[in-house]
Coordinates of C-alpha atoms in Angstrom, one line a residue:
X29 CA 0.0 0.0 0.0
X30 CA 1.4 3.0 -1.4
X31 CA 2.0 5.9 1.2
X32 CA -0.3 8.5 -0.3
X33 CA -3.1 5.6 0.1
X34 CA -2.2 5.3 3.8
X35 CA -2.0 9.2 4.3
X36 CA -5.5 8.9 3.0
X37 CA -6.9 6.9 5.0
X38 CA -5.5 8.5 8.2
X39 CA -6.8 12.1 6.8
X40 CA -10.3 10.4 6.5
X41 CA -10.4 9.2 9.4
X42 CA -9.3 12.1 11.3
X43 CA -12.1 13.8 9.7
X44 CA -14.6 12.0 11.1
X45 CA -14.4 13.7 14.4
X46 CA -14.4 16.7 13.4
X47 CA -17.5 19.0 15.1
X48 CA -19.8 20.7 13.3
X49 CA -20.2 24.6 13.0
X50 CA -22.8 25.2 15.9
X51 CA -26.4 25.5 15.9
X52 CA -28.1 28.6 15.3
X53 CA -30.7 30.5 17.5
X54 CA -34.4 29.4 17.8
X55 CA -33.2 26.5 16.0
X56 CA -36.3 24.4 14.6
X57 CA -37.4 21.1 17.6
X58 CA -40.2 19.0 16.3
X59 CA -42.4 18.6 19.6
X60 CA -42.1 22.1 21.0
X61 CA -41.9 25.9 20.4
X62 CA -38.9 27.6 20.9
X63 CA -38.0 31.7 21.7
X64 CA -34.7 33.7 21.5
X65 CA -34.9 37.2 21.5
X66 CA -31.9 39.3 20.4
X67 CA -31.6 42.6 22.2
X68 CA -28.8 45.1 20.1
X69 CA -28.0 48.7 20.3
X70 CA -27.9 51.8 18.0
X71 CA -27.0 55.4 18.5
X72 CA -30.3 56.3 19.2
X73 CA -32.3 53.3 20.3
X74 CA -31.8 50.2 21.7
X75 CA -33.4 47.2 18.9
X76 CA -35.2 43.9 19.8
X77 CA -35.3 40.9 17.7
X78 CA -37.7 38.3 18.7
X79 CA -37.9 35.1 17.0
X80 CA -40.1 31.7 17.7
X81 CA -40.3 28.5 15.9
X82 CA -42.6 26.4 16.1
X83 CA -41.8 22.6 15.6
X84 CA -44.1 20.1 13.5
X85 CA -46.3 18.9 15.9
X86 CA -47.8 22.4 18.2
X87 CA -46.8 24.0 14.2
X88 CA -50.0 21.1 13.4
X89 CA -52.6 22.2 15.7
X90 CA -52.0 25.8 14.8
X91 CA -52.5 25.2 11.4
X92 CA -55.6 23.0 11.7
X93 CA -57.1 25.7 13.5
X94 CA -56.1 28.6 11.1
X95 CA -57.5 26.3 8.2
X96 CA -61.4 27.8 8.4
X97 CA -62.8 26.4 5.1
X98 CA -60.9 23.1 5.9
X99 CA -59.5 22.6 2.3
X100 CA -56.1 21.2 4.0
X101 CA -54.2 24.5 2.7
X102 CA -53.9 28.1 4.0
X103 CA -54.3 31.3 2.5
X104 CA -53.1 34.4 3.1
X105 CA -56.1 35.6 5.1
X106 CA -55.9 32.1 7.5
X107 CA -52.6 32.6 7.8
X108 CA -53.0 36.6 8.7
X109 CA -55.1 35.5 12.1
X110 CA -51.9 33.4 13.2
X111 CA -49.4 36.6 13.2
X112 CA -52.2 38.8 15.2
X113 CA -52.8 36.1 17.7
X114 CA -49.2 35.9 18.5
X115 CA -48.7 39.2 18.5
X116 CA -50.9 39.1 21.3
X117 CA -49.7 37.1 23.3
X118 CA -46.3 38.1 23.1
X119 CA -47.3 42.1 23.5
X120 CA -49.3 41.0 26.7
X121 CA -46.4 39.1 28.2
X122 CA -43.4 41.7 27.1
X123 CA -42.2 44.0 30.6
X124 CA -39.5 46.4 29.3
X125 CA -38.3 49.3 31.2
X126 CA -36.1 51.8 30.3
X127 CA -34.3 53.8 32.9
X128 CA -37.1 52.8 35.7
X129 CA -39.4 54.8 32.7
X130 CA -42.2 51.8 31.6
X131 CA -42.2 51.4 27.7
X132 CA -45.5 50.7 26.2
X133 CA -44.2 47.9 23.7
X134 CA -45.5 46.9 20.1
X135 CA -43.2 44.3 19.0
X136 CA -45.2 45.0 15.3
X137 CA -46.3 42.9 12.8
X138 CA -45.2 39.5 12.1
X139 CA -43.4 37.9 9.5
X140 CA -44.3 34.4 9.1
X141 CA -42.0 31.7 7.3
X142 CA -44.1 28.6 6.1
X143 CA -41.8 25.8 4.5
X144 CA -45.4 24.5 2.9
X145 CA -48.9 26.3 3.1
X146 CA -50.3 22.9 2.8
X147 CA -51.7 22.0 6.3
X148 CA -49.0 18.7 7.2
X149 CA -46.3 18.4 9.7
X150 CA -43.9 21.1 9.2
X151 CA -42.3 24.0 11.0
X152 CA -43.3 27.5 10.9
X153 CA -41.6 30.8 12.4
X154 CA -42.4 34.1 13.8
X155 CA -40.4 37.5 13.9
X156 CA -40.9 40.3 15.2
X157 CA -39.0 43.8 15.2
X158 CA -38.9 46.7 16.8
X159 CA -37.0 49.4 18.9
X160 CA -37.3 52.0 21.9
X161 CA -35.8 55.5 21.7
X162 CA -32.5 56.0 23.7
X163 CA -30.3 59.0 23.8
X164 CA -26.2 58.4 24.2
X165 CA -25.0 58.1 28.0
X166 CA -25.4 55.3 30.6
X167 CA -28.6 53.6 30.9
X168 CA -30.8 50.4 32.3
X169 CA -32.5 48.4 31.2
X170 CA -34.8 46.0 32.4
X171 CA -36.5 43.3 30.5
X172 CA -39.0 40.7 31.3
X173 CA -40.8 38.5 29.0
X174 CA -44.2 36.5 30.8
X175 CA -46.0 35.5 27.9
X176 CA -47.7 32.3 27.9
X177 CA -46.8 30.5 24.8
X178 CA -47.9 26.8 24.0
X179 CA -45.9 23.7 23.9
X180 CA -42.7 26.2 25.3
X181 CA -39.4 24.3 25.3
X182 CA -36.6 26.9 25.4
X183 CA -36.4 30.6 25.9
X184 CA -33.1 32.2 25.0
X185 CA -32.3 36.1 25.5
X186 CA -28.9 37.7 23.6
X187 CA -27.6 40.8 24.8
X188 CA -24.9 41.5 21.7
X189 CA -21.9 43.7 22.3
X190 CA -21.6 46.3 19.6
X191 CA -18.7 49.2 18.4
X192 CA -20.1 52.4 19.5
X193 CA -21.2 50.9 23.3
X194 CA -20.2 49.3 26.0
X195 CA -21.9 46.7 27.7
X196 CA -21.3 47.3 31.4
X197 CA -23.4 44.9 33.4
X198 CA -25.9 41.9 32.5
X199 CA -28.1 40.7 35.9
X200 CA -27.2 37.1 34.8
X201 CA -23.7 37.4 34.6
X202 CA -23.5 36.6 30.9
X203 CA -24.9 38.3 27.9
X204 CA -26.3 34.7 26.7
X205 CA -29.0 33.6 29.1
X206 CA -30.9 29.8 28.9
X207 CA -34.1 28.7 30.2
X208 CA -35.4 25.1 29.6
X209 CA -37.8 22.8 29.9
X210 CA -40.4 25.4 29.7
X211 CA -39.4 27.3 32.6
X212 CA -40.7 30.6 32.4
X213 CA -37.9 33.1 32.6
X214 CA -36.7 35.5 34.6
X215 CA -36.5 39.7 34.3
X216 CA -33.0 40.7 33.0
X217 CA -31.4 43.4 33.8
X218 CA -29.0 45.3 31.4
X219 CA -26.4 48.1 32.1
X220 CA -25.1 50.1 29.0
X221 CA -23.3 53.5 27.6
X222 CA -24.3 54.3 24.4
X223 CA -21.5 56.9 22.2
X224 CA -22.2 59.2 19.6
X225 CA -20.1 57.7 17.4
X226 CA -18.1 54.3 15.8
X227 CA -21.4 52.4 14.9
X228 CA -21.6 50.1 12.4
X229 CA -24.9 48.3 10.7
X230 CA -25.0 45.0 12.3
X231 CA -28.9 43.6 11.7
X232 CA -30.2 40.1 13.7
X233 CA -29.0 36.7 12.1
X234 CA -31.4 33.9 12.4
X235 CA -30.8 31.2 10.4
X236 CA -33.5 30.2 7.9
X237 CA -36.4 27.9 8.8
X238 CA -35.1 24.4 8.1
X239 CA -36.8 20.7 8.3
X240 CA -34.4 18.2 7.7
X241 CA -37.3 15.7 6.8
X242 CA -39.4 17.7 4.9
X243 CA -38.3 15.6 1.3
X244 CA -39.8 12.0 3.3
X245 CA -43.2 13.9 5.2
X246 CA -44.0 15.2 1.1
X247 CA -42.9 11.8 0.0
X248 CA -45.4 9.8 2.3
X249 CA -48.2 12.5 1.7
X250 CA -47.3 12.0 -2.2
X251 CA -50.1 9.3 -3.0
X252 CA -48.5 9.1 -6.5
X253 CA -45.0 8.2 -6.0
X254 CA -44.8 5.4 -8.2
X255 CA -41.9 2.4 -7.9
X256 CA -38.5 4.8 -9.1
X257 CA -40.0 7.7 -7.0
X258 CA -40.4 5.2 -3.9
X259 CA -36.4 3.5 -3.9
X260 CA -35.6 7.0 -4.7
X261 CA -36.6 8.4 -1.2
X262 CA -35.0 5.4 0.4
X263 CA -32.3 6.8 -1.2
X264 CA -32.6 10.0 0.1
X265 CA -33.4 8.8 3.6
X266 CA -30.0 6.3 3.3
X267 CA -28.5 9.1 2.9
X268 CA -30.0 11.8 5.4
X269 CA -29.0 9.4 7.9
X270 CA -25.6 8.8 6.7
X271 CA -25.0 12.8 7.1
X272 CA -26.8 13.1 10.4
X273 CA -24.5 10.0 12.1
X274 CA -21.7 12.6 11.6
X275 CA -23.4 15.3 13.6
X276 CA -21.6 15.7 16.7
X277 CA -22.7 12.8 18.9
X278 CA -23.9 9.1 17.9
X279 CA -20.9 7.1 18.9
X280 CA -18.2 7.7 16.9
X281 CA -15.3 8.3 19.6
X282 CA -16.7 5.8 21.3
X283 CA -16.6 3.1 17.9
X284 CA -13.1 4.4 17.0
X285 CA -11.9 3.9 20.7
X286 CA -13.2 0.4 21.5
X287 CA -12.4 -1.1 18.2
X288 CA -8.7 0.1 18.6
X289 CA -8.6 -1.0 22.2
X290 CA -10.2 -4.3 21.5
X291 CA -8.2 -5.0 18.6
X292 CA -11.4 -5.2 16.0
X293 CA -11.9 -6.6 12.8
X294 CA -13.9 -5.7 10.0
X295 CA -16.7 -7.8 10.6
X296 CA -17.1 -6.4 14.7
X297 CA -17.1 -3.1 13.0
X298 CA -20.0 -4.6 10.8
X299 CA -22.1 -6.3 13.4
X300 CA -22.1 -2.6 15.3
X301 CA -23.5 -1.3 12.5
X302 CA -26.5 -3.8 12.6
X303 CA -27.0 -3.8 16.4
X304 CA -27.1 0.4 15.9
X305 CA -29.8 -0.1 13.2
X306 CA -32.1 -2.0 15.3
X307 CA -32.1 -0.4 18.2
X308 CA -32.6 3.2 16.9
X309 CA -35.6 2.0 14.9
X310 CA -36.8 0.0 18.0
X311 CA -36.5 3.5 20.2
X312 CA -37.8 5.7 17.1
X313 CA -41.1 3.6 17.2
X314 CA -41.5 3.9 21.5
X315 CA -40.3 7.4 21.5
X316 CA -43.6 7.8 18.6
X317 CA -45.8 5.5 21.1
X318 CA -44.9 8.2 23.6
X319 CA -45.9 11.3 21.5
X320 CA -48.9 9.4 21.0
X321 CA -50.0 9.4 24.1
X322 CA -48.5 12.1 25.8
X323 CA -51.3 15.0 27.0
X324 CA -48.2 17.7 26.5
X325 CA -46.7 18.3 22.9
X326 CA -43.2 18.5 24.6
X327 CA -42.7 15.6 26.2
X328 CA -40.6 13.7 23.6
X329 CA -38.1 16.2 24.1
X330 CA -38.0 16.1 27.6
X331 CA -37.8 12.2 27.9
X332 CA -34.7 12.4 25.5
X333 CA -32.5 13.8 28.1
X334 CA -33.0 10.5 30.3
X335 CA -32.9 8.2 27.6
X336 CA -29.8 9.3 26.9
X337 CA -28.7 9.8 31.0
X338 CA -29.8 5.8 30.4
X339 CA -27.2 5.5 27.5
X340 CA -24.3 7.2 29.1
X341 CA -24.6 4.9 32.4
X342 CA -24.7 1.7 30.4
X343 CA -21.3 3.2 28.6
X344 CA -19.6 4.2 32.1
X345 CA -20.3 0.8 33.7
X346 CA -18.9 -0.9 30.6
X347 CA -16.0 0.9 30.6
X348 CA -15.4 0.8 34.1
X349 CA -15.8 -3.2 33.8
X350 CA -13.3 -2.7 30.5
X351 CA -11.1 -1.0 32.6
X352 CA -10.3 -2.8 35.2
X353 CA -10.8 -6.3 33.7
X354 CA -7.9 -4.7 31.3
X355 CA -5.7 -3.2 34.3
X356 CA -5.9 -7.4 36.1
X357 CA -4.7 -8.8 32.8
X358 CA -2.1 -6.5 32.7
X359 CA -0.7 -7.1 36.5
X360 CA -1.0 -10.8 35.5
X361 CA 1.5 -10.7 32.2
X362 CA 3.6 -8.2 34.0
X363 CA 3.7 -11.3 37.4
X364 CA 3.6 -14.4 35.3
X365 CA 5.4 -12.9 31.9
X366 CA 3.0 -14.3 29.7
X367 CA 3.3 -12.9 26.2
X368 CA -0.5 -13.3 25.4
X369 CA -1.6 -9.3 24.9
X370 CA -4.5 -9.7 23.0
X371 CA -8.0 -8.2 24.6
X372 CA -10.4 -9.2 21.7
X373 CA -13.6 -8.1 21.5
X374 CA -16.3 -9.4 24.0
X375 CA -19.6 -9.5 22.6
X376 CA -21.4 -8.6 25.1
X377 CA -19.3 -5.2 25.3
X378 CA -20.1 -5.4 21.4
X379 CA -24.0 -5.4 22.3
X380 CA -23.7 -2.8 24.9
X381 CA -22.4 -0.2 22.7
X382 CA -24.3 -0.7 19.5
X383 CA -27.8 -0.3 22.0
X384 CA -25.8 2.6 23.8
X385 CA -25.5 4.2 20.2
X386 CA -28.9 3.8 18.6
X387 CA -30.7 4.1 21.9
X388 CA -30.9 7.6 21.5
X389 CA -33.9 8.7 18.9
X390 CA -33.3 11.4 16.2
X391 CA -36.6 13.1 16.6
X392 CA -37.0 14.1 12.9
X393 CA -37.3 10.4 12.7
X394 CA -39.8 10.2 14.9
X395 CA -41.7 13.3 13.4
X396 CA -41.6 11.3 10.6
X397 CA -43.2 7.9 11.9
X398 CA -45.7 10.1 13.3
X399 CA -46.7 11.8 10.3
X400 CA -47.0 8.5 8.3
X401 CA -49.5 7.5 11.1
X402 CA -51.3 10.7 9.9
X403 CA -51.5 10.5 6.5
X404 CA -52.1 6.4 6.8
X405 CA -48.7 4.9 5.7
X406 CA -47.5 3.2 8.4
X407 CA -45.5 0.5 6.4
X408 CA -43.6 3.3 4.0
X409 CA -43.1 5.1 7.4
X410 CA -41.3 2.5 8.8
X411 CA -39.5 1.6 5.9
X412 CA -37.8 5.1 5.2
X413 CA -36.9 5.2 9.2
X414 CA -35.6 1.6 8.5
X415 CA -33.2 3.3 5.7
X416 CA -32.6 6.3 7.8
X417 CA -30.9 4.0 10.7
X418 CA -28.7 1.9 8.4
X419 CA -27.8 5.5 6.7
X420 CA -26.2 5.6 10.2
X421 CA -25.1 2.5 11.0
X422 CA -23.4 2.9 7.4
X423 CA -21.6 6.2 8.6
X424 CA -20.3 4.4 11.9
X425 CA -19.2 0.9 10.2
X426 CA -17.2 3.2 7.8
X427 CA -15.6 4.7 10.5
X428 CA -15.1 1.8 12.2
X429 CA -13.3 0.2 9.4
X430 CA -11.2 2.9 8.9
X431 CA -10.0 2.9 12.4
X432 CA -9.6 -0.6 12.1
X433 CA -7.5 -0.1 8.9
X434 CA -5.4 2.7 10.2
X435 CA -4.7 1.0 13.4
X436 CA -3.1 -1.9 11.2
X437 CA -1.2 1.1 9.2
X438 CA -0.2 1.9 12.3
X439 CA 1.5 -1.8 13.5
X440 CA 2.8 -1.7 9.8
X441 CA 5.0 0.8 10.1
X442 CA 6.5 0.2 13.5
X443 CA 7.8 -3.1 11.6
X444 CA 5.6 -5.4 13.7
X445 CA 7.4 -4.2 17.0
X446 CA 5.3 -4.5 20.1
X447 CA 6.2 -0.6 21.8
X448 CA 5.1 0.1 24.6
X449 CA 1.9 2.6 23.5
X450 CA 0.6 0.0 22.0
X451 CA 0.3 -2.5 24.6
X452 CA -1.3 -0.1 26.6
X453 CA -3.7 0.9 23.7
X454 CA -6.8 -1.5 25.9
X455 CA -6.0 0.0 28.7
X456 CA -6.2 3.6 27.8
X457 CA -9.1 3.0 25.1
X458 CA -11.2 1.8 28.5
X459 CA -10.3 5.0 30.0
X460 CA -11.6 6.5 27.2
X461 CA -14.9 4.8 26.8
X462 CA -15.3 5.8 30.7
X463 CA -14.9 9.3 30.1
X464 CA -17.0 9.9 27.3
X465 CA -19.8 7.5 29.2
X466 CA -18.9 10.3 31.9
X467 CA -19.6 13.3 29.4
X468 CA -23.0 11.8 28.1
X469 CA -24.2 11.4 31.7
X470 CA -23.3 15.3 32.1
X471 CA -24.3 16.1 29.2
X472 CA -27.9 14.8 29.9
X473 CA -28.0 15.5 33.3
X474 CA -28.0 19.4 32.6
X475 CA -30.4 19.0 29.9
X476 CA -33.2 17.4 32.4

C-alpha cells in the first residue's frame, strides 16, 4: 500500500471527528416551540429581535385551527389570524423598562415563514421587530418576557456587544442567558453606555427555517410516488442518515476507541452497524408511542435527556468493567510474563455499545413515523426510518473500518514491534470509553 493511500486513509479518518459549525438561534425542535430574542444597540435606540419557531407537531394544531374552510391549505387571510394572535400574546407578556421609565411595547407585525402552506407536519416561524428610543450616555435596562406561549421548550435572551457601546453589566452574569424545559424566565437586567459615534450596521442573524425531513413527510403525503419515486426516497433517507450520524454525537469516539482498544476486525465493525440499526428503529417507534399518548406536545423532548442519562450509564459501567478487567490482565502478564496481549472483543461489550448508540432517537425520525401514522402509511413510514438508521449505522461501520485499517497502518510501520503505547492501547481505550460515558451522563444531566 502505497504511502499517499495510507496518508488517505488516516486524513479520513481524522475527519470524522471533526465537530460541526454550531447551531443557530431558535433552532427548529419538532415537539415544542422555541423563543430567542436578540436585544442590540444603536445610536439612538436600543433594537429587539424576537424570533419563535414552532416545531411540527404544536406547528400542526395551529395550522388545523387557522384552516377555516378546511381545504387542507392556508391562505393568506388564515394565515393573517396566526401573526395577530401571536402578536398578542407576546405584546401581553413583554415587561421592558427603560431607565425605571415603563415602555409601552409593540413588537409589530409579524413575518411568518411557512416551508409549505399545505396543512402537514412542518415548521413555521415568527419575527418580530422593533426598537425603543434612547439618547447616548449610561442607561438600564430591564427586561421581562411572561407571555404564555404553548408547547414552550426553550427561551433564549442575547444581549450582543456592539462598536459604539459598552456593555457594562448583564443581571445574569453573561450576555447569553438559557431557560429550559419550559421554565418561564426571569427579568433581566442590562447596564449600558451608548457613544455618539463608531457604529456600524449590524442587523439580527437567524438562520433560515429548516426541516431536515421535509423531502420524506411530502414523499409519504405524495399518493402518486410510483416504484422509481419510492427507492428514490429510500435513497434519500440512506442518505439523510448517513449525514446526520456525523453530527456531533452518535458514537463515533466511542466506535473508533473500542475497536482500537479491543483489537477489532472488519466484521465487529459490521455487526455494530447492525446492532445500531435495530435499536434506533426499535427506540424511534416507542419514542412515537410516547408522543402518541403524551397530554403535553413537549414531552418527547423532555424524555430524550434520560434516555440518553440511560445511555451514558450503560457506557460508564462498561468501561469501568473494561477498565479494570484490562488493568488485572495487565498485572498478571507483568507477574507471570506471559506474552498473550490480545484483549479481543467481548460481545457482550459489542451489544452494549451498539444499543448505547442507537438508543438515542433522532426526533425528525420520529416526526416522521408520526406523520405517516397521519396520513395512513404506516409501512412506508417504517421503511424510510428503517433506511434512515442503516444511513447511520453505514456512517459508523465506515468509521469503524477505517480505524480498524489505520490501526493496522499503524503496527505496519512500526515493523511489527510491540512498543510500549501499543500494549497499553486497551487499557487507555477503557479509560476513554469511561470518560466519554462520563460526558454523556453530564451532558444529559444538565439538559433534564
Amino acid at each position: 500500500m502505497g504511502r499517499r493511500r495510507k496518508l488517505l486513509i488516516l486524513v479520513l479518518l481524522a475527519s470524522a471527528f471533526f465537530p460541526r459549525a454550531a447551531r443557530p438561534h431558535a433552532q427548529y425542535r419538532p415537539f415544542s416551540l422555541n423563543r430567542y430574542t436578540e436585544i442590540s444597540f444603536d445610536y439612538d435606540s436600543v433594537r429587539f429581535a424576537y424570533t419563535i419557531t414552532v416545531g411540527d407537531i404544536p406547528a400542526q394544531q395551529l395550522k388545523l385551527k387557522a384552516d377555516d374552510d378546511g381545504d387542507k391549505v392556508l391562505s393568506d387571510d388564515e394565515i393573517r389570524p396566526l401573526g395577530v394572535w401571536m402578536h398578542g400574546l407576546l405584546a401581553s407578556g413583554l415587561h421592558i423598562r427603560l431607565d425605571g421609565r415603563e415602555i409601552k411595547t409593540d413588537p409589530g407585525t409579524a413575518k411568518i415563514e411557512l416551508l409549505s402552506k399545505k396543512v402537514m407536519y412542518g415548521p413555521l416561524r415568527f419575527r418580530f421587530r422593533w426598537r425603543v428610543g434612547c439618547a447616548p450616555g449610561r442607561h438600564e435596562l430591564f427586561y421581562h418576557d411572561r407571555s404564555r406561549m404553548p408547547a414552550l421548550e426553550q427561551t433564549e435572551v442575547f444581549v450582543q456587544r456592539r462598536p459604539g457601546m459598552k456593555l457594562i453589566s448583564v443581571s445574569k452574569g453573561t450576555p447569553r442567558i438559557f431557560w429550559e424545559g419550559g421554565v418561564r424566565p426571569d427579568a433581566v437586567m442590562v447596564g449600558f453606555e451608548l457613544y455618539e459615534d463608531g457604529w456600524e450596521d449590524d442587523p439580527a442573524q437567524v438562520a433560515e427555517l429548516e426541516d431536515e425531513a421535509g423531502p420524506l413527510k411530502r414523499a409519504l403525503a405524495n399518493q402518486r410516488l410510483g416504484i422509481w419515486g419510492f427507492l428514490g426516497i429510500i435513497g434519500f433517507s440512506f442518505l439523510l442518515g448517513a449525514v446526520h450520524a456525523l453530527s456531533p454525537g452518535h458514537g463515533k469516539t466511542l466506535v473508533a476507541a473500542y475497536l482500537v482498544g479491543s483489537r477489532g476486525k472488519l466484521r465487529h465493525a459490521v455487526l455494530l452497524g447492525i446492532i445500531v440499526t435495530v435499536t434506533h428503529v426499535f427506540s424511534v417507534v416507542i419514542l412515537g408511542l410516547i408522543a402518541l399518548w403524551a397530554t403535553q406536545e413537549a414531552v418527547p423532548e423532555r424524555v430524550g435527556p434520560w434516555i440518553s442519562l440511560a445511555a451514558g450509564i450503560l457506557i460508564v459501567v462498561m468501561g469501568v468493567w473494561m477498565f479494570v478487567s484490562r488493568i488485572k490482565k495487565r498485572a498478571a502478564h507483568d507477574h507471570d510474563h506471559v506474552h498473550d496481549h490480545e484483549h479481543g472483543v467481548k460481545w457482550t461489550e459489542l451489544l452494549v455499545l451498539g444499543i448505547s448508540g442507537g438508543m438515542v432517537p433522532c426526533l425528525s425520525a420520529t416526526v416522521v413515523l408520526l406523520f405517516a401514522i397521519y396520513v395512513g402509511r404506516i409501512l412506508m413510514g417504517l421503511l424510510l426510518i428503517g433506511a434512515f438508521s442503516l444511513g447511520m449505522a453505514a456512517s459508523l461501520i465506515i468509521i469503524g473500518m477505517l480505524v480498524v485499517t489505520g490501526r493496522d497502518l499503524v503496527a505496519r510501520w512500526s515493523g511489527g514491534r510491540r512498543s510500549r503505547w501499543v500494549e497499553s492501547l486497551p487499557i487507555v481505550s477503557a479509560g476513554i470509553v469511561t470518560v466519554l460515558g462520563l460526558v454523556m451522563v453530564v451532558s444529559a444531566a444538565v439538559g433534564l
